[in-house]
Amino acid sequence: MSYFFYKKQDTFLHRLDPRTKIVSLLLLFTIAAATREIYIQIVFMLSLIALFFASRSTGSLRRMGTLFGTIAFMTFILWLFFYDGRVKMFSAGPVVIYKGAFYFSALFALRFVNLLLSGLLFLSVASIEDFSDSLVLFGVPYGVAFTFSLSFRLVTVFATAGSAIVEAQKVRGNDPDRGGILSRIRSYVPLLIPLIINGIKKAEILTLALESKGFSPGNKINLKGKYKFTAYDALVICAMFALSAAAIAAALA
Amino acid sequence: MKGIFSVWGKTRQIVLIAVTAAIYAGALIPFKAIQIVPGLTELRPASVFPVIFGIMFGPAAAWGAAIGNLIADFFGMLSPASAFGFLGNFLYAYIPFLIWNAFIKNEEVVMNLRQCAVFIFACLAASAVCALTVASGAALFKLAPFKVLLVIIFINNSLMSMVLGIILMKLLYKRLEKSGLFYERP
């Protein structure tokens, strides 16, 4: 089972250079964060959803839809009560709702969801390899990019080991989902110890394996020819810069 | 401070960064959060890892906590706040390392009353700094009200690391010390 969202597909978005994907993600974040009009946030959300369809990544949307919906709802409720305006619209004891709270709560909830959707789109079209290679292409030392790549690959190993430990302990009658908060916290101890010991053993073995294969943090990796920055990449980046500049200009105006 | 960046020059430390990151991120998946207010307040058992790993493995664990938190965000929660999560979790592991080393010098770790007090102080200080960093980042983008997030993150991190951390330190410290992976100041 894969815990990540990336699926190998042959779409325009998947074919983009990894550097374009990272720069575009940052610019999508900028657009979502800078936009202060609800209708523009809605148009932005619909555009992002269209990109999910274009990249055949609607499975990611289905997987995260309920969670994003809950987050949007909670964000709306929180800002409704915590928005600090000037003119009181409603007050009952300590609860005060200011004028404009509904508008800003909806705006902030939409903004949060759009930021998450931008991130999810990136995760759906960029592989772990794309991410670690782009770090190298941006000039990050190979040792750092390698650590990211290794960590991503080990997560699945530890998550699977963790699931097995949880199931094994449940069979022995240690169910962390039962009892009060403190007893539930304590019941996690027998679950965490094997995971830690297993991890440290793996660190010792991995160090030996890497050193025996000549790995050194100072090594360089040659990615020449693996990725090609095409005219499409340039076009996408130009379009994203233009949209971000428009969003910032509108926000400043 | 020098040790923060020098860990990137050693294979053993790089592996330790990757393993601590993967354990932290990997534990977030199977070890379900204990919901207090669904969708708003929860306790994550994995919050104990940065603190105990920070004390044991030093700067490598701090980088591991930062990368582990970023990887956890790659399960669908990637946003600009992830950058603040990266910094917050780095400090969440690095501060206990600094506090522990300032108070506990060359003595056997048996988690006596004094060592437990230092550990609790380290947990509270680290949780407060982490909460402040992450809540500031989230508030900057108006993702959540600052006060709410500050309190939630502080309670989540401090409660879990204090309760689970003391037990795990008592059970694991000596055992893991033998692995020879503990951080030694250059």
Coordinates of C-alpha atoms in Angstrom, one line a residue:
Chain A
M1 CA 0.0 0.0 0.0
S2 CA 1.3 3.5 -0.9
Y3 CA 0.9 6.2 1.7
F4 CA 1.8 8.9 -0.9
F5 CA -0.4 10.5 -3.6
Y6 CA 1.9 10.3 -6.6
K7 CA 0.8 8.0 -9.5
K8 CA 2.8 7.7 -12.6
Q9 CA 0.7 9.2 -15.5
D10 CA 1.5 10.6 -18.9
T11 CA -0.1 14.1 -18.5
F12 CA 1.1 17.6 -19.2
L13 CA 1.5 18.3 -15.5
H14 CA 3.4 15.1 -14.8
R15 CA 5.8 15.8 -17.7
L16 CA 6.9 19.2 -16.3
D17 CA 10.4 19.7 -15.1
P18 CA 10.6 19.1 -11.3
R19 CA 12.0 22.7 -10.9
T20 CA 8.9 24.0 -12.6
K21 CA 6.7 22.0 -10.3
I22 CA 8.3 23.4 -7.2
V23 CA 8.3 27.0 -8.4
S24 CA 4.7 26.6 -9.5
L25 CA 3.8 25.3 -6.1
L26 CA 5.3 28.3 -4.4
L27 CA 3.5 30.6 -6.8
L28 CA 0.2 28.8 -6.2
F29 CA 0.7 29.4 -2.5
T30 CA 1.3 33.1 -3.2
I31 CA -1.9 33.4 -5.2
A32 CA -4.0 31.7 -2.5
A33 CA -2.4 33.7 0.3
A34 CA -2.6 37.1 -1.5
T35 CA -6.2 36.8 -2.7
R36 CA -8.7 38.7 -0.6
E37 CA -11.9 38.3 -2.6
I38 CA -14.1 35.3 -2.0
Y39 CA -15.2 35.0 -5.6
I40 CA -11.6 34.9 -6.8
Q41 CA -10.8 32.2 -4.2
I42 CA -13.8 30.2 -5.6
V43 CA -12.5 30.6 -9.2
F44 CA -9.1 29.6 -8.0
M45 CA -10.5 26.5 -6.3
L46 CA -12.4 25.5 -9.4
S47 CA -9.2 26.0 -11.5
L48 CA -7.3 23.8 -9.1
I49 CA -10.0 21.1 -9.3
A50 CA -9.8 21.3 -13.1
L51 CA -6.1 20.7 -12.9
F52 CA -6.8 17.6 -10.8
F53 CA -9.0 16.3 -13.6
A54 CA -6.4 17.3 -16.2
S55 CA -3.7 15.4 -14.3
R56 CA -6.0 12.4 -13.7
S57 CA -5.4 12.8 -10.0
T58 CA -9.0 12.9 -8.8
G59 CA -8.2 9.9 -6.6
S60 CA -6.2 12.2 -4.3
L61 CA -9.1 14.6 -4.1
R62 CA -11.5 11.8 -3.1
R63 CA -9.0 10.5 -0.5
M64 CA -8.6 13.9 1.2
G65 CA -12.0 15.5 0.4
T66 CA -13.6 14.7 3.8
L67 CA -10.6 15.9 5.8
F68 CA -10.4 19.2 3.8
G69 CA -14.1 19.7 4.2
T70 CA -13.8 19.3 8.0
I71 CA -10.8 21.6 8.1
A72 CA -12.7 24.3 6.1
F73 CA -15.7 24.0 8.5
M74 CA -13.5 24.2 11.6
T75 CA -11.6 27.2 10.2
F76 CA -14.9 29.0 9.5
I77 CA -16.3 28.3 13.0
L78 CA -13.0 29.4 14.7
W79 CA -12.6 32.6 12.8
L80 CA -16.3 33.4 13.3
F81 CA -15.7 33.6 17.0
F82 CA -12.1 34.9 17.0
Y83 CA -12.3 37.5 14.2
D84 CA -11.5 40.8 15.9
G85 CA -13.5 43.6 14.2
R86 CA -14.5 47.0 15.3
V87 CA -18.3 47.0 15.2
K88 CA -20.1 44.4 17.3
M89 CA -22.9 42.5 15.4
F90 CA -23.9 40.0 18.1
S91 CA -22.9 39.4 21.7
A92 CA -24.1 37.0 24.3
G93 CA -21.8 36.8 27.4
P94 CA -18.2 36.1 26.4
V95 CA -19.3 35.3 22.8
V96 CA -18.9 38.3 20.5
I97 CA -19.4 38.2 16.7
Y98 CA -18.1 41.3 14.9
K99 CA -19.4 42.8 11.7
G100 CA -17.5 41.2 8.8
A101 CA -16.8 38.0 10.7
F102 CA -18.9 35.9 8.2
Y103 CA -17.1 37.3 5.2
F104 CA -13.6 36.9 6.6
S105 CA -14.3 33.4 8.1
A106 CA -15.5 32.2 4.7
L107 CA -12.4 33.9 3.0
F108 CA -9.9 32.3 5.4
A109 CA -11.6 28.9 5.2
L110 CA -11.4 29.0 1.4
R111 CA -7.8 30.2 1.5
F112 CA -6.8 27.3 3.8
V113 CA -8.5 24.8 1.5
N114 CA -6.9 26.3 -1.6
L115 CA -3.4 26.2 0.0
L116 CA -4.0 22.5 0.9
L117 CA -5.4 21.8 -2.7
S118 CA -2.3 23.4 -4.2
G119 CA -0.1 21.2 -2.0
L120 CA -2.1 18.1 -2.8
L121 CA -1.9 18.8 -6.6
F122 CA 1.9 19.1 -6.3
L123 CA 2.1 15.8 -4.3
S124 CA -0.1 14.1 -7.0
V125 CA 2.1 15.1 -9.9
A126 CA 5.6 15.1 -8.4
S127 CA 7.4 11.9 -7.3
I128 CA 9.8 11.6 -4.3
E129 CA 12.6 11.4 -6.9
D130 CA 11.4 14.6 -8.6
F131 CA 11.5 16.3 -5.2
S132 CA 15.0 15.1 -4.2
D133 CA 16.4 15.7 -7.7
S134 CA 15.0 19.2 -7.8
L135 CA 16.8 20.0 -4.5
V136 CA 20.1 19.0 -6.2
L137 CA 19.2 21.0 -9.3
F138 CA 18.5 24.1 -7.1
G139 CA 22.0 23.7 -5.6
V140 CA 21.2 21.9 -2.3
P141 CA 24.1 19.6 -1.3
Y142 CA 23.7 16.0 -2.4
G143 CA 23.9 14.8 1.3
V144 CA 20.8 16.8 2.2
A145 CA 18.8 15.7 -0.9
F146 CA 19.9 12.0 -0.3
T147 CA 18.7 12.3 3.4
F148 CA 15.2 13.5 2.2
S149 CA 15.0 10.7 -0.4
L150 CA 16.1 8.0 2.2
S151 CA 13.7 9.3 4.8
F152 CA 10.8 9.2 2.4
R153 CA 11.6 5.6 1.5
L154 CA 12.0 4.5 5.1
V155 CA 8.7 6.0 6.1
T156 CA 6.8 3.2 4.4
V157 CA 9.0 0.6 6.2
F158 CA 8.4 2.1 9.6
A159 CA 4.7 2.8 9.1
T160 CA 4.2 -0.9 8.0
A161 CA 6.3 -2.0 11.1
G162 CA 4.2 0.3 13.3
S163 CA 0.9 -1.1 12.0
A164 CA 2.1 -4.7 12.6
I165 CA 3.1 -3.8 16.2
V166 CA -0.3 -2.2 16.9
E167 CA -2.1 -5.2 15.6
A168 CA 0.2 -7.6 17.5
Q169 CA -0.4 -5.7 20.8
K170 CA -4.2 -5.6 20.2
V171 CA -4.2 -9.4 19.9
R172 CA -2.4 -9.5 23.3
G173 CA -5.2 -7.3 24.8
N174 CA -3.4 -4.0 24.8
D175 CA -5.9 -1.7 22.9
P176 CA -4.7 1.9 22.9
D177 CA -8.2 3.0 21.9
R178 CA -9.8 2.1 25.3
G179 CA -9.8 3.8 28.7
G180 CA -9.2 7.4 29.9
I181 CA -6.7 9.7 28.4
L182 CA -3.8 8.9 30.7
S183 CA -4.3 5.1 30.5
R184 CA -4.5 5.4 26.7
I185 CA -1.3 7.4 26.6
R186 CA 0.4 4.8 28.8
S187 CA -0.8 1.9 26.6
Y188 CA 1.3 3.4 23.8
V189 CA 4.6 2.6 25.6
P190 CA 4.7 -1.1 24.6
L191 CA 3.9 0.0 21.0
L192 CA 6.6 2.6 20.7
I193 CA 9.6 0.6 22.2
P194 CA 9.8 -2.0 19.5
L195 CA 9.5 0.7 16.8
I196 CA 12.4 2.7 18.3
I197 CA 14.7 -0.4 18.8
N198 CA 13.9 -1.6 15.3
G199 CA 14.7 1.9 13.9
I200 CA 18.1 2.1 15.7
K201 CA 19.1 -1.3 14.5
K202 CA 18.2 -0.3 11.0
A203 CA 20.4 2.8 11.4
E204 CA 23.4 0.7 12.3
I205 CA 22.9 -1.7 9.4
L206 CA 22.3 1.2 6.9
T207 CA 25.4 3.0 7.9
L208 CA 27.5 -0.1 7.3
A209 CA 25.7 -0.7 3.9
L210 CA 26.2 2.9 2.7
E211 CA 29.9 3.0 3.8
S212 CA 30.7 -0.3 2.2
K213 CA 29.2 1.0 -1.1
G214 CA 31.4 4.1 -1.0
F215 CA 28.8 6.6 0.0
S216 CA 30.1 9.9 1.3
P217 CA 28.1 13.0 2.1
G218 CA 30.5 15.0 -0.1
N219 CA 29.7 13.0 -3.2
K220 CA 28.3 14.8 -6.2
I221 CA 25.5 13.4 -8.4
N222 CA 25.3 14.1 -12.1
L223 CA 21.7 14.7 -13.3
K224 CA 22.8 16.2 -16.7
G225 CA 20.4 15.0 -19.3
K226 CA 17.9 13.4 -16.9
Y227 CA 15.6 16.5 -17.0
K228 CA 14.9 18.9 -19.8
F229 CA 13.6 22.4 -19.2
T230 CA 11.3 22.9 -22.2
A231 CA 9.4 25.8 -23.7
Y232 CA 6.3 24.5 -21.9
D233 CA 8.1 24.8 -18.6
A234 CA 9.0 28.4 -19.4
L235 CA 5.4 29.1 -20.4
V236 CA 4.0 27.6 -17.2
I237 CA 6.4 29.6 -15.0
C238 CA 5.7 32.9 -16.9
A239 CA 1.9 32.3 -16.6
M240 CA 2.2 31.5 -12.9
F241 CA 4.4 34.6 -12.3
A242 CA 1.9 36.8 -14.1
L243 CA -1.0 35.4 -12.0
S244 CA 0.9 35.8 -8.8
A245 CA 1.8 39.4 -9.7
A246 CA -1.8 40.1 -10.5
A247 CA -2.9 38.6 -7.1
I248 CA -0.4 40.6 -5.2
A249 CA -1.2 43.8 -7.1
A250 CA -4.9 43.3 -6.4
A251 CA -4.2 42.7 -2.7
L252 CA -2.1 45.9 -2.5
A253 CA -4.7 47.9 -4.3
Chain B
M1 CA 25.8 25.9 17.1
K2 CA 28.6 24.4 15.0
G3 CA 27.3 20.9 15.6
I4 CA 24.0 21.8 13.9
F5 CA 25.6 21.9 10.4
S6 CA 28.6 19.6 11.0
V7 CA 26.2 16.5 11.3
W8 CA 25.7 16.8 7.5
G9 CA 29.3 15.8 6.9
K10 CA 29.1 12.3 8.5
T11 CA 27.5 9.3 7.0
R12 CA 26.4 7.9 10.4
Q13 CA 24.8 11.2 11.3
I14 CA 23.0 11.4 7.9
V15 CA 21.6 7.9 8.4
L16 CA 20.5 8.9 11.9
I17 CA 18.7 12.0 10.5
A18 CA 16.9 9.9 7.9
V19 CA 16.0 7.2 10.4
T20 CA 14.7 9.6 13.1
A21 CA 12.7 11.5 10.4
A22 CA 11.2 8.3 9.1
I23 CA 10.3 6.9 12.6
Y24 CA 8.7 10.3 13.5
A25 CA 6.7 10.5 10.2
G26 CA 6.0 6.8 10.1
A27 CA 4.6 6.7 13.6
L28 CA 2.1 9.4 12.8
I29 CA 0.3 7.0 10.5
P30 CA -0.4 3.8 12.5
F31 CA -0.4 5.4 16.0
K32 CA -3.7 7.1 15.8
A33 CA -4.2 10.5 17.4
I34 CA -6.3 10.5 20.6
Q35 CA -9.2 12.8 19.8
I36 CA -10.2 15.3 22.5
V37 CA -12.4 17.6 20.4
P38 CA -12.7 15.9 17.0
G39 CA -11.1 17.9 14.2
L40 CA -9.7 20.4 16.6
T41 CA -7.8 19.0 19.6
E42 CA -5.9 15.7 19.6
L43 CA -2.9 14.1 21.3
R44 CA -0.3 12.5 19.0
P45 CA 1.8 9.8 20.6
A46 CA 4.5 10.4 18.0
S47 CA 5.1 13.9 19.6
V48 CA 7.4 12.1 22.2
F49 CA 9.9 11.2 19.5
P50 CA 11.6 14.6 18.8
V51 CA 12.1 15.2 22.6
I52 CA 13.7 11.9 23.5
F53 CA 15.6 11.6 20.2
G54 CA 16.8 15.2 20.6
I55 CA 18.2 14.3 24.1
M56 CA 19.9 11.2 22.8
F57 CA 21.1 12.1 19.3
G58 CA 21.4 15.9 19.4
P59 CA 21.4 18.0 16.2
A60 CA 20.9 14.9 14.0
A61 CA 17.5 14.3 15.7
A62 CA 16.6 17.9 15.4
W63 CA 17.1 17.8 11.6
G64 CA 15.2 14.4 11.7
A65 CA 12.2 15.9 13.5
A66 CA 12.1 18.8 11.1
I67 CA 12.3 16.6 8.0
G68 CA 9.9 14.0 9.6
N69 CA 7.3 16.7 10.2
L70 CA 7.7 17.9 6.5
I71 CA 7.3 14.3 5.3
A72 CA 4.1 13.9 7.5
D73 CA 2.8 17.0 5.7
F74 CA 3.4 15.2 2.4
F75 CA 0.5 12.9 3.3
G76 CA -1.8 15.6 2.0
M77 CA -1.3 18.6 4.4
L78 CA 1.4 20.5 2.5
S79 CA 0.9 24.3 2.9
P80 CA 3.1 27.3 3.5
A81 CA 2.7 26.6 7.2
S82 CA 4.9 23.5 6.6
A83 CA 7.9 25.8 6.5
F84 CA 7.1 27.0 10.1
G85 CA 6.4 23.3 11.0
F86 CA 9.9 22.5 9.8
L87 CA 11.5 25.2 12.0
G88 CA 9.2 24.5 15.0
N89 CA 9.9 20.8 15.0
F90 CA 13.7 21.4 14.7
L91 CA 13.5 23.6 17.8
Y92 CA 11.2 21.1 19.5
A93 CA 14.0 18.5 19.4
Y94 CA 17.0 20.8 19.7
I95 CA 15.9 22.7 22.8
P96 CA 15.6 19.5 25.0
F97 CA 19.1 18.6 23.8
L98 CA 20.5 22.0 25.0
I99 CA 18.6 21.9 28.3
W100 CA 19.5 18.3 29.1
N101 CA 23.2 18.9 28.4
A102 CA 23.2 22.0 30.4
F103 CA 21.9 20.4 33.6
I104 CA 22.8 16.7 33.3
K105 CA 26.6 16.3 32.9
N106 CA 28.5 13.0 33.1
E107 CA 26.0 11.3 35.3
E108 CA 24.1 8.0 34.9
V109 CA 20.6 8.5 33.5
V110 CA 18.2 6.7 35.8
M111 CA 15.4 9.2 35.7
N112 CA 15.6 10.2 39.4
L113 CA 13.6 13.1 40.7
R114 CA 16.1 15.7 39.5
Q115 CA 16.5 14.2 36.0
C116 CA 12.7 14.0 35.7
A117 CA 12.4 17.7 36.7
V118 CA 15.0 18.6 34.1
F119 CA 13.1 16.5 31.5
I120 CA 9.8 18.1 32.3
F121 CA 11.3 21.5 32.1
A122 CA 12.8 20.6 28.7
C123 CA 9.5 19.3 27.4
L124 CA 7.6 22.5 28.5
A125 CA 10.2 24.8 27.1
A126 CA 10.5 22.9 23.8
S127 CA 6.7 22.7 23.5
A128 CA 6.2 26.4 24.1
V129 CA 8.8 27.4 21.5
C130 CA 7.4 24.9 19.0
A131 CA 3.9 26.1 19.6
L132 CA 4.9 29.8 19.2
T133 CA 6.7 29.1 15.9
V134 CA 4.0 27.0 14.3
A135 CA 1.1 29.3 15.6
S136 CA 2.9 32.4 14.3
G137 CA 3.3 30.8 10.9
A138 CA -0.3 29.7 10.7
A139 CA -1.5 33.1 11.9
L140 CA 0.5 34.8 9.3
F141 CA -1.5 33.1 6.6
K142 CA -4.7 33.3 8.7
L143 CA -5.0 29.6 8.8
A144 CA -6.1 29.6 12.4
P145 CA -6.4 32.1 15.2
F146 CA -3.0 32.4 17.0
K147 CA -4.2 32.0 20.6
V148 CA -6.2 28.8 19.7
L149 CA -3.3 27.1 17.9
L150 CA -0.7 28.1 20.5
V151 CA -2.7 26.5 23.3
I152 CA -3.6 23.3 21.3
I153 CA 0.0 22.7 20.1
F154 CA 1.5 23.4 23.5
I155 CA -0.9 21.0 25.3
N156 CA -0.5 18.3 22.6
N157 CA 3.3 18.4 22.7
S158 CA 3.9 18.9 26.4
L159 CA 1.4 16.4 27.7
M160 CA 2.5 13.6 25.4
S161 CA 6.2 14.2 25.7
M162 CA 6.1 14.4 29.5
V163 CA 4.0 11.3 30.2
L164 CA 5.4 9.0 27.5
G165 CA 8.9 10.6 27.5
I166 CA 9.8 9.8 31.2
I167 CA 8.7 6.2 30.8
L168 CA 10.6 5.8 27.5
M169 CA 13.7 7.5 28.8
K170 CA 13.8 5.1 31.8
L171 CA 13.3 2.0 29.6
L172 CA 15.4 2.9 26.6
Y173 CA 18.2 5.3 27.4
K174 CA 20.7 2.8 28.7
R175 CA 19.8 0.3 26.0
L176 CA 20.3 2.8 23.1
E177 CA 23.4 4.3 24.7
K178 CA 25.1 1.0 23.9
S179 CA 24.5 1.5 20.2
G180 CA 27.2 4.2 20.1
L181 CA 25.0 6.5 18.1
F182 CA 24.5 9.1 20.9
Y183 CA 25.7 12.6 20.1
E184 CA 29.1 13.5 21.4
R185 CA 30.2 17.2 21.3
P186 CA 33.1 17.7 18.9

